[in-house]
Short mmCIF file of C-alpha atoms in Angstrom, two decimals:
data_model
loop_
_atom_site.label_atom_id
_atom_site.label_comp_id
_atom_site.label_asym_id
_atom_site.label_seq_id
_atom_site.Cartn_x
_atom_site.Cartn_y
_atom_site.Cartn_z
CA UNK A 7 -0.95 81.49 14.40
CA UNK A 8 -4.17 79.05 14.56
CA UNK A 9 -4.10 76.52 11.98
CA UNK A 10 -6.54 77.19 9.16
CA UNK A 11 -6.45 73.74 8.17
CA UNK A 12 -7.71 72.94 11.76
CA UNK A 13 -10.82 70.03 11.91
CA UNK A 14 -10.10 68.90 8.15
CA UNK A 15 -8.35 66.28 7.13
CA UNK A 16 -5.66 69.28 5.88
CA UNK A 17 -4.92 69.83 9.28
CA UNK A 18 -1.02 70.57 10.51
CA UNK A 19 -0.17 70.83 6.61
CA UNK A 20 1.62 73.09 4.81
CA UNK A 21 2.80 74.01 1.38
CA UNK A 22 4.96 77.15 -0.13
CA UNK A 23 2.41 78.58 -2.56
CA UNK A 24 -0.34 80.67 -0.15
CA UNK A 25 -3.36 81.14 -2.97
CA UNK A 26 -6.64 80.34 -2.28
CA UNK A 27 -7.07 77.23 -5.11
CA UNK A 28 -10.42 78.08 -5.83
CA UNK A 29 -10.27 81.66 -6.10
CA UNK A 30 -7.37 81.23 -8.29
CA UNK A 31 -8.62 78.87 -10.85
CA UNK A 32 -12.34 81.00 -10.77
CA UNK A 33 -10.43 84.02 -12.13
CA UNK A 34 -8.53 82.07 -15.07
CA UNK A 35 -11.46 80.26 -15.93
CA UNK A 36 -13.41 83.44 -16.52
CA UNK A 37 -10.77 85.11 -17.89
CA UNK A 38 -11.25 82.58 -20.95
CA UNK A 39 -14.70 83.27 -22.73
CA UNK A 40 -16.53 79.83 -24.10
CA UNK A 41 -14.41 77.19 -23.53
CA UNK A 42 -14.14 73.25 -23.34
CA UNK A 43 -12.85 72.10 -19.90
CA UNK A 44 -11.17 68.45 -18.96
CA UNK A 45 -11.24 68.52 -15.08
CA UNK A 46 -8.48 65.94 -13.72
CA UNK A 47 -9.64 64.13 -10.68
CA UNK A 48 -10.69 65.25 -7.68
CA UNK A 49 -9.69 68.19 -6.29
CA UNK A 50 -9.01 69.84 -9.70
CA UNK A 51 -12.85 68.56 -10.58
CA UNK A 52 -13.72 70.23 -7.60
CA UNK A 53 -12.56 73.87 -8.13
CA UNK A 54 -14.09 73.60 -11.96
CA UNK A 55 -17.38 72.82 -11.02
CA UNK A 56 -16.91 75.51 -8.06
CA UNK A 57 -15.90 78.08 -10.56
CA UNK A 58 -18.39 77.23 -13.67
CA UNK A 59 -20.75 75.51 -12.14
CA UNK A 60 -22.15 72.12 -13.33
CA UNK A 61 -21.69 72.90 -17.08
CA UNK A 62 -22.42 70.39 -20.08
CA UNK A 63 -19.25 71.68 -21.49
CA UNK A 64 -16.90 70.15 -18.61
CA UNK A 65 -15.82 66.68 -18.62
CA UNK A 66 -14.87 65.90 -15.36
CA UNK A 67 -13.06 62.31 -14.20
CA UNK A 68 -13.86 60.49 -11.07
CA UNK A 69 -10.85 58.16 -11.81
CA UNK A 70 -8.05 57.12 -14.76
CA UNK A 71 -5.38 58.89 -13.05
CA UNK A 72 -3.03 60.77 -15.23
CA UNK A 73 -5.41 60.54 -18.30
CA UNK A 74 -6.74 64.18 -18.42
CA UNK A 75 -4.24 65.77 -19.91
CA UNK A 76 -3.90 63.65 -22.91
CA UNK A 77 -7.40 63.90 -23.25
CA UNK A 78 -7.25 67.73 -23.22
CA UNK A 79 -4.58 66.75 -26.34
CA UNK A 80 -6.91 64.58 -28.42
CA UNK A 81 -10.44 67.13 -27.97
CA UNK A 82 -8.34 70.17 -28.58
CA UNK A 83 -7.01 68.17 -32.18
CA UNK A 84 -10.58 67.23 -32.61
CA UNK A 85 -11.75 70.98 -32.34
CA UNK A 86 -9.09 73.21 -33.62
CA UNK A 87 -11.68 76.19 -33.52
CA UNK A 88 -12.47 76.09 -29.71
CA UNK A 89 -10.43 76.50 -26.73
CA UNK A 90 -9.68 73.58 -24.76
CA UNK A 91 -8.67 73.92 -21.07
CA UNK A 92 -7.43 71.30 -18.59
CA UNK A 93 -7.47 71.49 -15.13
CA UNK A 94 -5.45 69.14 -13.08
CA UNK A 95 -3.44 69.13 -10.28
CA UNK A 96 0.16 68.29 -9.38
CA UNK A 97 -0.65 64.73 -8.18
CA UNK A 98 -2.40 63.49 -11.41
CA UNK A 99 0.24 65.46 -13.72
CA UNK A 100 3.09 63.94 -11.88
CA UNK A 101 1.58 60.33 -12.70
CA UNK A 102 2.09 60.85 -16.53
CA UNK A 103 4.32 64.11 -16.87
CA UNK A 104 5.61 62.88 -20.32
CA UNK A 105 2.28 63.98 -21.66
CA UNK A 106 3.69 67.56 -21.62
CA UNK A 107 6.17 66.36 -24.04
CA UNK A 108 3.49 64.85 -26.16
CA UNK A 109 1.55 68.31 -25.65
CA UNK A 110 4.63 70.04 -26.65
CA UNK A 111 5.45 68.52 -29.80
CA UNK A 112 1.59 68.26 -31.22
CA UNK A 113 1.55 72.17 -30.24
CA UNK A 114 -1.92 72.54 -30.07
CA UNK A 115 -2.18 76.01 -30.83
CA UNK A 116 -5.68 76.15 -28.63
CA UNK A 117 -4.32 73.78 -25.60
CA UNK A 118 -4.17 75.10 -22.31
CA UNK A 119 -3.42 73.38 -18.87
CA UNK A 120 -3.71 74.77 -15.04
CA UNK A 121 -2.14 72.34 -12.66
CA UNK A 122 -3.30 73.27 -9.59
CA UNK A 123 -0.20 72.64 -7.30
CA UNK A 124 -1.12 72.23 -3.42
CA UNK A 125 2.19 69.83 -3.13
CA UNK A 126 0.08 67.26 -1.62
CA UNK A 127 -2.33 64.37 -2.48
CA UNK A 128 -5.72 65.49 -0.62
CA UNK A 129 -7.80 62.37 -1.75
CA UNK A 130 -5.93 60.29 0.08
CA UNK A 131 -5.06 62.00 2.82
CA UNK A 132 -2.90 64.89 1.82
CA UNK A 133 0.36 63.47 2.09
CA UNK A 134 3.12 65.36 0.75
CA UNK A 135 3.64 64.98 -2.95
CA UNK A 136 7.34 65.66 -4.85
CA UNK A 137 6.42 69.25 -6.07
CA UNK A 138 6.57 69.88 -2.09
CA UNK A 139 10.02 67.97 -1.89
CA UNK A 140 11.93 70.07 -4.55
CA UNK A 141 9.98 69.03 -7.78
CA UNK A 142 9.08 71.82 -10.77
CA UNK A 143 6.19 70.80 -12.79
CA UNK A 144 7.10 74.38 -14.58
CA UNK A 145 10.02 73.74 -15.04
CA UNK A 146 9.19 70.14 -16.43
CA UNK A 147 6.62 71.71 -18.59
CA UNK A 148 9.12 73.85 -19.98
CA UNK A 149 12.06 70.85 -20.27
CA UNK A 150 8.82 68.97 -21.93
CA UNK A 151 9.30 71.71 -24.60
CA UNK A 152 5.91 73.79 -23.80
CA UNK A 153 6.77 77.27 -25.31
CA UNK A 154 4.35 79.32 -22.98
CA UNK A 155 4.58 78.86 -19.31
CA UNK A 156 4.03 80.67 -16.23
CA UNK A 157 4.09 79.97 -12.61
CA UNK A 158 1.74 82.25 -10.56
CA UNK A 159 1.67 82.35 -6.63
CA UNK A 160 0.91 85.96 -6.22
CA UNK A 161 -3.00 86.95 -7.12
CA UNK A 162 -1.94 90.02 -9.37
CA UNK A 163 -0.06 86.96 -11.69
CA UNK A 164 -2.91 86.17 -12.29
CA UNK A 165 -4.05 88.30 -15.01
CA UNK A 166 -0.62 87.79 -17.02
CA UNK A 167 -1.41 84.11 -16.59
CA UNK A 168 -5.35 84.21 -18.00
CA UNK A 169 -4.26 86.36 -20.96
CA UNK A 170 -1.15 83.72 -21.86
CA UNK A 171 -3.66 80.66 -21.27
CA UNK A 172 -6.37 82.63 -23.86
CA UNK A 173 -4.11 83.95 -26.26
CA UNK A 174 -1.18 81.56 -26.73
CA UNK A 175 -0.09 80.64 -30.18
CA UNK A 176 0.95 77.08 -28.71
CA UNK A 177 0.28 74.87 -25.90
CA UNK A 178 0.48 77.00 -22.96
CA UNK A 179 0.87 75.94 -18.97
CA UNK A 180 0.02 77.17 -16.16
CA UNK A 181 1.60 76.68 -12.44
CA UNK A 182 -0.42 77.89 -9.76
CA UNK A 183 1.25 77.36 -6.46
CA UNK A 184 -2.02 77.31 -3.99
CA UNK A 185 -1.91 76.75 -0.08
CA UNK A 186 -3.19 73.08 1.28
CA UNK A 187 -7.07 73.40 2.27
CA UNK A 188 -9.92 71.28 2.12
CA UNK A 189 -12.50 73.11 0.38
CA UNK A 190 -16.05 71.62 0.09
CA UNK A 191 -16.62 69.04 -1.74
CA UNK A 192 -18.60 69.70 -5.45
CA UNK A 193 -21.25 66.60 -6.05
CA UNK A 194 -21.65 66.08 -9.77
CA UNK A 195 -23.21 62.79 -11.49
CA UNK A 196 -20.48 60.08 -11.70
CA UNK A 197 -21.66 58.58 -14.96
CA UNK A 198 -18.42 59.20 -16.96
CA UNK A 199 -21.45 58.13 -20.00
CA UNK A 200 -23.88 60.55 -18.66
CA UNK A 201 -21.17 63.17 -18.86
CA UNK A 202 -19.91 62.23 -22.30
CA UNK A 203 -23.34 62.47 -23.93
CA UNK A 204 -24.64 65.52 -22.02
CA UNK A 205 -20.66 67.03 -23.20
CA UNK A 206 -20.88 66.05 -26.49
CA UNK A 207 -24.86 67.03 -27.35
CA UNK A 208 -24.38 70.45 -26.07
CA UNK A 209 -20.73 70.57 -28.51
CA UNK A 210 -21.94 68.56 -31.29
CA UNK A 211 -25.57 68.32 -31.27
CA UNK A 212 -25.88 64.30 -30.92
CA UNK A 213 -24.83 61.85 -28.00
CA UNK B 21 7.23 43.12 -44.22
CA UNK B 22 4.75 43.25 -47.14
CA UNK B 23 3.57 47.01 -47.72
CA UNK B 24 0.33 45.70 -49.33
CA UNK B 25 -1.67 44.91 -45.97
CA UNK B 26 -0.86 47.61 -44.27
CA UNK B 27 -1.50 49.63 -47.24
CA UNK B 28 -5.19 48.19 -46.85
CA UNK B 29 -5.62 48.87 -43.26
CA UNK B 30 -4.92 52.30 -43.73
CA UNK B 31 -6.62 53.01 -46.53
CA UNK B 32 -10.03 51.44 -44.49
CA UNK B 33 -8.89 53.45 -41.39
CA UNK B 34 -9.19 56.86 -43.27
CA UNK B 35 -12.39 55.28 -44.63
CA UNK B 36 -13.87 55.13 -42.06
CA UNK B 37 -12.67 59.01 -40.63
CA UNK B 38 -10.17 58.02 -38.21
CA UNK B 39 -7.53 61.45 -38.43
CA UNK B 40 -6.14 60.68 -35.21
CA UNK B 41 -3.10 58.24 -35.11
CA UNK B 42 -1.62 57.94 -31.81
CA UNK B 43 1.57 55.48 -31.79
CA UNK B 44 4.73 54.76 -29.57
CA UNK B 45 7.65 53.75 -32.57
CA UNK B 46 7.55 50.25 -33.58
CA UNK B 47 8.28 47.71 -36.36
CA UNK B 48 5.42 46.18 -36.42
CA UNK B 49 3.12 49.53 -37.49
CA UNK B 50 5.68 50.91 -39.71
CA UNK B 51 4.10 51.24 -42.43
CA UNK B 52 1.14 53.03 -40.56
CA UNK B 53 3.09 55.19 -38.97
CA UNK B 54 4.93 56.53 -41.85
CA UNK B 55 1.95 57.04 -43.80
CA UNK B 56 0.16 58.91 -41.06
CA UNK B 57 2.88 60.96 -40.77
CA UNK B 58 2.84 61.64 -44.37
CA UNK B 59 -0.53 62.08 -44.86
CA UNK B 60 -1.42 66.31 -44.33
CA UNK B 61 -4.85 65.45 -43.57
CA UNK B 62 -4.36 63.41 -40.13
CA UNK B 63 -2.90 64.23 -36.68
CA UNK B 64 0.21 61.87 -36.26
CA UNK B 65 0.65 62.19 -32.37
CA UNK B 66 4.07 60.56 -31.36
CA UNK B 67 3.47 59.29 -27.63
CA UNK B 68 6.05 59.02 -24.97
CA UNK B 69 3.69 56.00 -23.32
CA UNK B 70 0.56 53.97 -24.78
CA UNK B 71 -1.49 55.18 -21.65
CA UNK B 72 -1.93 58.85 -23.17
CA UNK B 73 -3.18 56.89 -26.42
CA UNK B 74 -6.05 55.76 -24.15
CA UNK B 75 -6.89 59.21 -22.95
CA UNK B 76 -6.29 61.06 -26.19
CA UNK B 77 -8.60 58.96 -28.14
CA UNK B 78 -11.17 59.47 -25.84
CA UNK B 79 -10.83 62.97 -25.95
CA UNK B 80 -11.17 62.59 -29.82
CA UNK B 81 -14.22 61.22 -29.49
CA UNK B 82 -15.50 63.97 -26.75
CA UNK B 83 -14.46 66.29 -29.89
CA UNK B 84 -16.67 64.38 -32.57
CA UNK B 85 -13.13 62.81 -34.27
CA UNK B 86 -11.96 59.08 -34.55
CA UNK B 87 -8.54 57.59 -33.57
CA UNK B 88 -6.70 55.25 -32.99
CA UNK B 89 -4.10 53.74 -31.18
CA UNK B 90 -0.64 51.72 -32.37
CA UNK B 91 1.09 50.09 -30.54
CA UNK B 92 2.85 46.84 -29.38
CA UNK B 93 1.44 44.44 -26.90
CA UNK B 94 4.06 44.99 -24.15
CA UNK B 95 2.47 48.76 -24.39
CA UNK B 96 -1.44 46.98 -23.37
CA UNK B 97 0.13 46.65 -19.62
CA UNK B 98 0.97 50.23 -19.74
CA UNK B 99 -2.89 50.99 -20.52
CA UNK B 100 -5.26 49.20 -18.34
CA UNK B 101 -6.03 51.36 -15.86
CA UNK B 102 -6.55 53.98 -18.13
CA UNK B 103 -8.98 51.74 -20.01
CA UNK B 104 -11.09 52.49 -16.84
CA UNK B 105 -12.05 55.83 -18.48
CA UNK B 106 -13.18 53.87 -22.04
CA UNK B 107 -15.51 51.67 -20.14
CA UNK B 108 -16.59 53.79 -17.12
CA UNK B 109 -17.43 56.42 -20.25
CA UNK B 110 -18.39 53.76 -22.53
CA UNK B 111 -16.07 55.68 -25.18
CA UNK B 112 -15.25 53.65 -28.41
CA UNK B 113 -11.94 52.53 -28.53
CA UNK B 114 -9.85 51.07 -30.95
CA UNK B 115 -6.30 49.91 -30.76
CA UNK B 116 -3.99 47.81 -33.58
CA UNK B 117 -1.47 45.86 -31.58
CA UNK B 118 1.88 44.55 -33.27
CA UNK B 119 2.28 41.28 -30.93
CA UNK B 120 5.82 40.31 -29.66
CA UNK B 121 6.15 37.10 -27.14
CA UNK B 122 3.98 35.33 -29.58
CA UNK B 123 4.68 32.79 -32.50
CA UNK B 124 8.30 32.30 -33.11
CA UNK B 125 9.59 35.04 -30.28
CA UNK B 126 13.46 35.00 -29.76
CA UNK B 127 13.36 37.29 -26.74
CA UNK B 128 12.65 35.62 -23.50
CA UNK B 129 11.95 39.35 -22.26
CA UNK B 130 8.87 39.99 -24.64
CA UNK B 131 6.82 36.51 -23.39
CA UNK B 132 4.99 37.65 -20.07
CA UNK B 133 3.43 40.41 -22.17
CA UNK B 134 2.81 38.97 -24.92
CA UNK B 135 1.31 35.81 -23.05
CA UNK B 136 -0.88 37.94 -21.47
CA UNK B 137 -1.96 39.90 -24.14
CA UNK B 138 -5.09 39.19 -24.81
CA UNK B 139 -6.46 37.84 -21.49
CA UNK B 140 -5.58 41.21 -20.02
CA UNK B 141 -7.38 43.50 -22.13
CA UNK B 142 -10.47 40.38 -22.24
CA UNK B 143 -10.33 41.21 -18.20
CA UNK B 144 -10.79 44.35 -19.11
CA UNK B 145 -13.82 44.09 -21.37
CA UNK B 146 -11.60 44.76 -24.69
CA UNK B 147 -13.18 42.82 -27.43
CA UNK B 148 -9.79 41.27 -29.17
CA UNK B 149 -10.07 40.31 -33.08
CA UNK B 150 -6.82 38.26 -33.97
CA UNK B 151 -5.24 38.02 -37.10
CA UNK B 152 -2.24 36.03 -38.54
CA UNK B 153 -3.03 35.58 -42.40
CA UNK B 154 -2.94 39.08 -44.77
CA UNK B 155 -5.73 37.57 -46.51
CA UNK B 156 -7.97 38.13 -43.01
CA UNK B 157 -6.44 41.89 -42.63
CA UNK B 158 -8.91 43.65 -44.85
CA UNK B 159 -12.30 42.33 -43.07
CA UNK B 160 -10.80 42.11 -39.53
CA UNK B 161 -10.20 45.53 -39.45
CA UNK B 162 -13.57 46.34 -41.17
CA UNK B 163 -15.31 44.39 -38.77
CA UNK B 164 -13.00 46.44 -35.88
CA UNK B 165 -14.38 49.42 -37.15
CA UNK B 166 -18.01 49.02 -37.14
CA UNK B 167 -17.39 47.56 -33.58
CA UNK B 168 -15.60 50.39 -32.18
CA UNK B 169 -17.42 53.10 -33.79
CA UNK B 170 -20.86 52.01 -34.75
CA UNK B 171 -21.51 50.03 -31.38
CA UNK B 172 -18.22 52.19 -29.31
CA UNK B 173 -17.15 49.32 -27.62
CA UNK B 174 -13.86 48.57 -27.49
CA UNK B 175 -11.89 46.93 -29.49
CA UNK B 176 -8.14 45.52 -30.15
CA UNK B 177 -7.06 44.14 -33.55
CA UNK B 178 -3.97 41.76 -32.27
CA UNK B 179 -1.56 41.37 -35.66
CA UNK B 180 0.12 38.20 -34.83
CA UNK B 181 3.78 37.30 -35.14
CA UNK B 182 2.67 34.65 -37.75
CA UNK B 183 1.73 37.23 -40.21
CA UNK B 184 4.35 40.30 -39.12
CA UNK B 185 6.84 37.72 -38.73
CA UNK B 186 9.47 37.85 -35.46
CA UNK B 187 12.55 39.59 -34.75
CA UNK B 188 15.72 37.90 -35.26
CA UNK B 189 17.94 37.72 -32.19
#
């Protein structure tokens, strides 16, 4: 079978999860009404700003590996009465997976987080990452103590997922086991201060 | 370890709207600790590394809250990449640190840290406010505040061994 990977830098690599990552994450994130996004760096940034667009409402980091989760945390304390959503994937999570722990004992009732698992890092080169080698981030999610978790790699888990992620009484998690691509890359601003200000006017009404 | 101090700091600290306090357990912020934990109208968020201190108060302040961030100054190494985010975002940032490796340390261990402390997080564009006399607690912190919050810069209040007093080994 030709490579569909073949003339990116994706090229000859494989994982075990076969969704398309931005099709995937597109039907969660609509699945979820008005909600606040943190969008892990890059390819996770990427597939938000494919699926919503450039919105005021998503922060999105260009760097500070392994921070977005915790900032999901300390918005979604900060705004009990909105939905908070982070999207990150398995590379970023991996670098500070004791924040599901944190997650899980705070319990945010209105915390969700997709980790969008390709089992590789594509920024620098897709090399194989552990989740590819025998690591569970689901599994670790629920060990963290996360009551509400799901692993999707079929598109008709999807819906299951979406509902769990909107109506969870606690933190919830989300798996999705996607195949290795390249997709396009999304251009945004990379003023984290530009981002922060346009985020917080259009939440809060000042800078 | 006098209660009254920390009494104080808290006390300005909930002044001032912080109801976010983010710690890793420690002897030094005792006293803050337990009375955040106590205290109904605060999030008490138990971390299992300072780094997620640095992105969870950032995310406070995305939300339109204030936190802030205990911990001990071997936990500053664990945070400076992550401080990345407070300056690339120019978020406000404010941190208490018990100091160990400082006046009086016992533990050979705790002196690279602690040594390093400050010039770390000055490399990193933290503005540090030291403190080893209670009778300077009170307006340090004050002055921390309207730093962190009124101009969001960062800022690190370093509590010196001198006034928390070392360990005994």
């Amino acid at each position: 079978m030709a490579d569909p990977n073949e003339g990116t830098r994706a090229a000859g690599k494989t994982a075990t999860g076969h969704l398309d990552r931005r099709v995937a994450v597109k039907t969660l994130l609509d699945m979820q009404g008005d909600v606040l996004i943190v969008a892990g760096l890059a390819g996770a940034k990427g597939d938000v700003v494919a699926a919503v667009g450039d919105d005021p409402r998503v922060f999105g980091f260009g760097g500070a590996m392994g921070a977005a989760a915790s900032m999901g945390l300390g918005l979604a304390l900060a705004q009990p009465e909105k939905r908070v959503i982070v999207v990150t994937g398995d590379g970023e999570l991996l670098m500070n997976v004791g924040t599901l722990a944190t997650i899980a004992v705070a319990n945010p009732a209105n915390l969700g987080i997709i980790c969008v698992d390709n089992e590789h890092y594509g920024e620098t080169g897709f090399q194989r990452s552990h989740t590819g080698l025998g690591t569970d981030l689901a599994t670790m999610a629920q060990g963290g103590g996360i009551g509400a978790v799901r692993t999707v790699r079929e598109t008709d888990e999807l819906a299951d997922a979406g509902e769990m992620l909107r109506n969870s009484n606690g933190a919830a998690f989300v798996l999705l086991k996607v195949a290795v691509n390249e997709p396009p890359k999304m251009r945004t601003v990379w003023d984290a201060s530009w981002h922060k200000n346009r985020f917080r006017e259009a939440l809060l009404g000042h800078p | 370890m006098s209660t009254e101090w920390p009494e104080e700091a808290y006390t300005l600290l909930r002044e001032a709207g912080i109801d976010q306090f983010a710690y890793v357990p420690d002897a030094g912020h005792q006293h803050l600790i337990d009375r955040s934990i106590a205290d109904p109208e605060v999030h008490s968020i138990a971390l299992t590394t300072e780094e997620e201190g640095v992105g969870l108060l950032a995310g406070a302040h995305l939300g339109g809250s204030r936190g802030v961030l205990l911990m001990q100054s071997s936990g500053v190494g664990n945070c400076i990449n992550l401080l990345s985010l407070v300056r690339a975002g120019r978020f406000p940032f404010l941190t208490l640190i018990s100091m160990r490796g400082d006046f009086g340390e016992g533990n050979p261990w705790q002196m690279p840290m602690g040594q390093s402390t400050q010039p770390v997080l000055e490399a990193c564009d933290v503005i540090c406010l030291r403190i080893d006399d209670p009778a300077e607690v009170s307006r340090t912190i004050s002055a921390a505040l309207t730093t962190a919050f009124q101009n969001e810069m960062p800022v690190a209040v370093l509590l010196g061994q001198k006034l928390l007093g070392a360990k005994k080994f």
